[in-house]
GROMACS .gro file of C-alpha atoms in nm:
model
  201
    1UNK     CA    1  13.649   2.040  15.712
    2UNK     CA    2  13.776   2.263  15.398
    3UNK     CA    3  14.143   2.247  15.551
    4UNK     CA    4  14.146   1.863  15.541
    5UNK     CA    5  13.937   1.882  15.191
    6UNK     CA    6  14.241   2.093  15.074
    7UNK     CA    7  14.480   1.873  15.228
    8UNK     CA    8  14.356   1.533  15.034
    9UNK     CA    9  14.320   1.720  14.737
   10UNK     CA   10  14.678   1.847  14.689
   11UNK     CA   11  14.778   1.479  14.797
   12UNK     CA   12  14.515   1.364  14.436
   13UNK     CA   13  14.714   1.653  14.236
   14UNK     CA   14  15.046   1.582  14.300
   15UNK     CA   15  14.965   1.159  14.283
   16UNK     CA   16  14.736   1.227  13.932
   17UNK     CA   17  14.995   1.543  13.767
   18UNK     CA   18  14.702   1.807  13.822
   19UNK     CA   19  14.860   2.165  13.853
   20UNK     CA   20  14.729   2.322  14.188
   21UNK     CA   21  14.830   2.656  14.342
   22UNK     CA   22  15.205   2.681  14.532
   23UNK     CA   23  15.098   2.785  14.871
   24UNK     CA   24  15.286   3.096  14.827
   25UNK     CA   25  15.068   3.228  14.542
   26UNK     CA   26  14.758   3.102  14.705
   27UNK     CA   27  14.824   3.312  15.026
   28UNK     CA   28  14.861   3.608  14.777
   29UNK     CA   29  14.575   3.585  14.634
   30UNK     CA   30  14.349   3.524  14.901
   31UNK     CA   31  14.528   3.769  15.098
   32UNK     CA   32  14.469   4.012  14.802
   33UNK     CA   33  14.101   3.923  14.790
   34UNK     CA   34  14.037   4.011  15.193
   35UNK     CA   35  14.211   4.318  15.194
   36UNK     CA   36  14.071   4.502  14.854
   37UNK     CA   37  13.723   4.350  14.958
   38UNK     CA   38  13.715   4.149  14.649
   39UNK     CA   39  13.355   3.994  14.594
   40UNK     CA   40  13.343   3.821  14.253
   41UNK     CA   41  13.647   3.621  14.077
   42UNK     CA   42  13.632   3.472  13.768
   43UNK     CA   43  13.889   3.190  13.738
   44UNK     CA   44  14.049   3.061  13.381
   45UNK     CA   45  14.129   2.642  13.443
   46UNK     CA   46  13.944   2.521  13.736
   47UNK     CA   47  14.158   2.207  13.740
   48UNK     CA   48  13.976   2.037  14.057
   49UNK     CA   49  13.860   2.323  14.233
   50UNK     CA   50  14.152   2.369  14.503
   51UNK     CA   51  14.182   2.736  14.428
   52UNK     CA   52  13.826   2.807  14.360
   53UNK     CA   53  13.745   2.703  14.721
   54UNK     CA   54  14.032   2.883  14.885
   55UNK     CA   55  13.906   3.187  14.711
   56UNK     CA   56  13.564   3.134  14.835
   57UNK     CA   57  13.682   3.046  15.164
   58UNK     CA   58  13.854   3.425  15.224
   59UNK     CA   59  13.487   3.558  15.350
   60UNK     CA   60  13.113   3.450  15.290
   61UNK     CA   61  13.061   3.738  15.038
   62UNK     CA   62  13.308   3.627  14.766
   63UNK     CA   63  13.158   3.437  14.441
   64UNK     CA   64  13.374   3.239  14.237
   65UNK     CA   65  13.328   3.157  13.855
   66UNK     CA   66  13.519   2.900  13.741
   67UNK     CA   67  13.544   2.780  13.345
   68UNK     CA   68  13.711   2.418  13.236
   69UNK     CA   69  13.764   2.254  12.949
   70UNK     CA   70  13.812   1.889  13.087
   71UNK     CA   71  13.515   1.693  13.161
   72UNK     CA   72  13.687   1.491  13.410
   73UNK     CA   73  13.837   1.766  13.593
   74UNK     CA   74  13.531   1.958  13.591
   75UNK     CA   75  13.326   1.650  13.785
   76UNK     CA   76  13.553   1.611  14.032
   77UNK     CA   77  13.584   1.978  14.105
   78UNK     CA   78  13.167   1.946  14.170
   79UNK     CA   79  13.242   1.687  14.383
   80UNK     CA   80  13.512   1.889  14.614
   81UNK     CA   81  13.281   2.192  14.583
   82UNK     CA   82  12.980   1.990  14.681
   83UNK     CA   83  13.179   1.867  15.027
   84UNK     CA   84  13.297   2.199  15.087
   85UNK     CA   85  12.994   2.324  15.098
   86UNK     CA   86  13.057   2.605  14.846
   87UNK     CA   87  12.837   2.469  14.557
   88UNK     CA   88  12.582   2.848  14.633
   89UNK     CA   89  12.898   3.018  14.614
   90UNK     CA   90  13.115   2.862  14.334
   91UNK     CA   91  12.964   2.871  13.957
   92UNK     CA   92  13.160   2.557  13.755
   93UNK     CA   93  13.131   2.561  13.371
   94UNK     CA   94  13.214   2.331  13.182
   95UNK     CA   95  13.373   2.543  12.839
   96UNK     CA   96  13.659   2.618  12.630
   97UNK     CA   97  13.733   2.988  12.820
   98UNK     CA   98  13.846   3.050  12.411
   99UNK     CA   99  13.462   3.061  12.331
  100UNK     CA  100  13.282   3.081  12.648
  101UNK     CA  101  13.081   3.387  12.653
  102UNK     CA  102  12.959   3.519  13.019
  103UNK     CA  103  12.753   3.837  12.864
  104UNK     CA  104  12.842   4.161  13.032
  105UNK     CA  105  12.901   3.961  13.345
  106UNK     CA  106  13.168   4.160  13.585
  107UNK     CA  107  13.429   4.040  13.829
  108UNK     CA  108  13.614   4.217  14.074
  109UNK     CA  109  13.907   3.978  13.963
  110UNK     CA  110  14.015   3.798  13.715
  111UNK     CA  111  14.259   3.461  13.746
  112UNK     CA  112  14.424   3.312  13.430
  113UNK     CA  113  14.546   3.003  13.526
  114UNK     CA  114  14.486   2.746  13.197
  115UNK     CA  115  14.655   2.683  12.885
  116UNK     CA  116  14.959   2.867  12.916
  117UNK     CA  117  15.013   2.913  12.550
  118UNK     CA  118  14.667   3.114  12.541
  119UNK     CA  119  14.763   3.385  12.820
  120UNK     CA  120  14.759   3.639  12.549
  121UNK     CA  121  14.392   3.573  12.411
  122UNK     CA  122  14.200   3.510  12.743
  123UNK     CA  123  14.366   3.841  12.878
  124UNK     CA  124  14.208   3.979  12.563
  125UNK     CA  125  13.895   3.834  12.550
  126UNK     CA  126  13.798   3.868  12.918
  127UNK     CA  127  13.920   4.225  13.045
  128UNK     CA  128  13.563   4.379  12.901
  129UNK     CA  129  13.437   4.140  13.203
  130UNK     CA  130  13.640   4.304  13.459
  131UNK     CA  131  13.492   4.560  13.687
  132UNK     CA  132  13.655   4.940  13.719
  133UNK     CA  133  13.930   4.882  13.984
  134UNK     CA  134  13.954   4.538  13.919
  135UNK     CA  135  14.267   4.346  13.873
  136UNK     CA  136  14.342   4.033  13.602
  137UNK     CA  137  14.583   3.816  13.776
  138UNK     CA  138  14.813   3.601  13.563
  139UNK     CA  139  15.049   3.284  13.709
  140UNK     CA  140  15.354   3.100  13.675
  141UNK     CA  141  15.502   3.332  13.434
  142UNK     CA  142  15.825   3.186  13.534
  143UNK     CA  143  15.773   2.811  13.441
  144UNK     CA  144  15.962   2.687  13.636
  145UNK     CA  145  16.242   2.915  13.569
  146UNK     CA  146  16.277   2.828  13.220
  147UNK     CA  147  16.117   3.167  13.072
  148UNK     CA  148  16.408   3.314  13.214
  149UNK     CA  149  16.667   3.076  13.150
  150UNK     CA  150  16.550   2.905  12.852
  151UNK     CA  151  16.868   2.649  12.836
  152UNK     CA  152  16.689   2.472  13.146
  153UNK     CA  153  16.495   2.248  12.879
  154UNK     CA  154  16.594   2.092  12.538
  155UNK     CA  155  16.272   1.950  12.451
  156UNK     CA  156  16.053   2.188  12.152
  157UNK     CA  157  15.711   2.211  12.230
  158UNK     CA  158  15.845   2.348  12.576
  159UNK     CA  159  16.067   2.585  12.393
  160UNK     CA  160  15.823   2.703  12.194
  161UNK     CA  161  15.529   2.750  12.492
  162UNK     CA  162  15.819   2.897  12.694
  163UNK     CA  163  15.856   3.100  12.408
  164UNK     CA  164  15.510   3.222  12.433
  165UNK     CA  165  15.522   3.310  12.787
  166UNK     CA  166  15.804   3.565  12.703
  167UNK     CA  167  15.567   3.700  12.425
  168UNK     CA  168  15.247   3.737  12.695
  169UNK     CA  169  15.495   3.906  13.007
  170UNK     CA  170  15.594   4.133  12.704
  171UNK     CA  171  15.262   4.221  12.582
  172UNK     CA  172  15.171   4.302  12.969
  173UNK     CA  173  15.493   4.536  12.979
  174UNK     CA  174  15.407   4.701  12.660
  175UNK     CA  175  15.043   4.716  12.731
  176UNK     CA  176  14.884   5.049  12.714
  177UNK     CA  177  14.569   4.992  12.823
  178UNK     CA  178  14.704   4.833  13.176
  179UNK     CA  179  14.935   4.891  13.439
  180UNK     CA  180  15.081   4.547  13.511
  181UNK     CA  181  15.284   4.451  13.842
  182UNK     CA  182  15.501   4.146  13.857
  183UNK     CA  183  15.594   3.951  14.154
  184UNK     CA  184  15.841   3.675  14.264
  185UNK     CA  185  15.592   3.451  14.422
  186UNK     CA  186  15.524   3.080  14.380
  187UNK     CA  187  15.602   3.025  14.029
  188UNK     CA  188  15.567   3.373  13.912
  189UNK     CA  189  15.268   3.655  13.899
  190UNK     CA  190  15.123   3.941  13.779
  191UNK     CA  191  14.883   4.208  13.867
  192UNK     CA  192  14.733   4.390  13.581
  193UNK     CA  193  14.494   4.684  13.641
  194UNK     CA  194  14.347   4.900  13.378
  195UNK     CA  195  14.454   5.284  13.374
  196UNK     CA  196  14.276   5.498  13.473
  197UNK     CA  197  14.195   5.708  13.193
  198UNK     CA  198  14.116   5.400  13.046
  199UNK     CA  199  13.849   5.287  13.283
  200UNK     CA  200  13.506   5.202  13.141
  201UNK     CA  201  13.257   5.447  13.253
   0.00000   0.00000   0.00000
């Protein structure tokens, strides 16, 4: 049932322009998630709710927490959660993840996948919510191979989010507080995982 859920809803995302997961970076994940017995995620940009309920799907102990700012996005995300049977097992909010505040809530990862141009704060604002050991995840860092090659567009306000990209995989390669990872996969990832002798006690 949540394979052909999965199936009609990358067929709505690619008819409708909603971003959804490259298969690649969704095997990753969920492959990460199994094997470093991950248990709660929180999730930046819950678009419909295709990789919220591949996450969940990995094994009946994982909990998913998912913010979005778009009202109509957010519905129809219930709605797929609802008929994948996940709704006791995926939290949707409906927020701006600029403001949203989960409390001392603590996740065992962390998935920024929203407004690309506000990487930077919600890596900020949401690594006192990860757990010791945890990882914050961050995709398509690449876009679409224009962060690297920057010639591949002409049009500004892509320049100048492409621009901001390059700032974010920067501030992960500078960071001091994290040990960051990068893979070629799907459209580009990272794996960022707070030093040790940085580590919350």
């Amino acid at each position: 049932m949540t394979d052909q859920l999965l199936q009609l809803m990358r067929l709505y995302a690619k008819q409708y322009a909603v971003p959804v997961l490259f298969d690649e970076t969704s095997r990753f994940i969920c492959s990460y998630i199994k094997e470093h017995d991950v248990k709660s995620v929180l999730e930046i940009g819950t678009a419909i709710g295709f990789s919220a309920i591949q996450f969940a799907s990995v094994k009946e102990d994982v909990h998913v927490t998912s913010i979005e700012i778009d009202v109509t996005r957010h519905c129809i995300a219930q709605k797929n959660v609802f008929m994948a049977c996940l709704d006791d097992r995926i939290t949707l909010l409906h927020d701006n993840a600029l403001t949203c505040d989960l409390g001392q809530q603590k996740f065992d990862l962390i998935f920024i996948d929203a407004a690309k141009s506000q990487y930077l704060n919600f890596f900020e604002k949401y690594k006192q919510n990860l757990n010791e050991g945890g990882v914050i995840v961050s995709d398509n860092l690449f876009f679409h191979g224009m962060v690297a090659d920057l010639s591949l567009t002409h049009n500004y306000s892509t320049k100048k989010l492409v621009k901001k990209i390059r700032k974010y995989v920067l501030f992960l390669k500078s960071n001091t507080e994290f040990d960051t990872e990068f893979f070629n996969c799907g459209d580009g990832i990272s794996l960022s995982r707070r030093h040790s002798q940085n580590r919350i006690d």
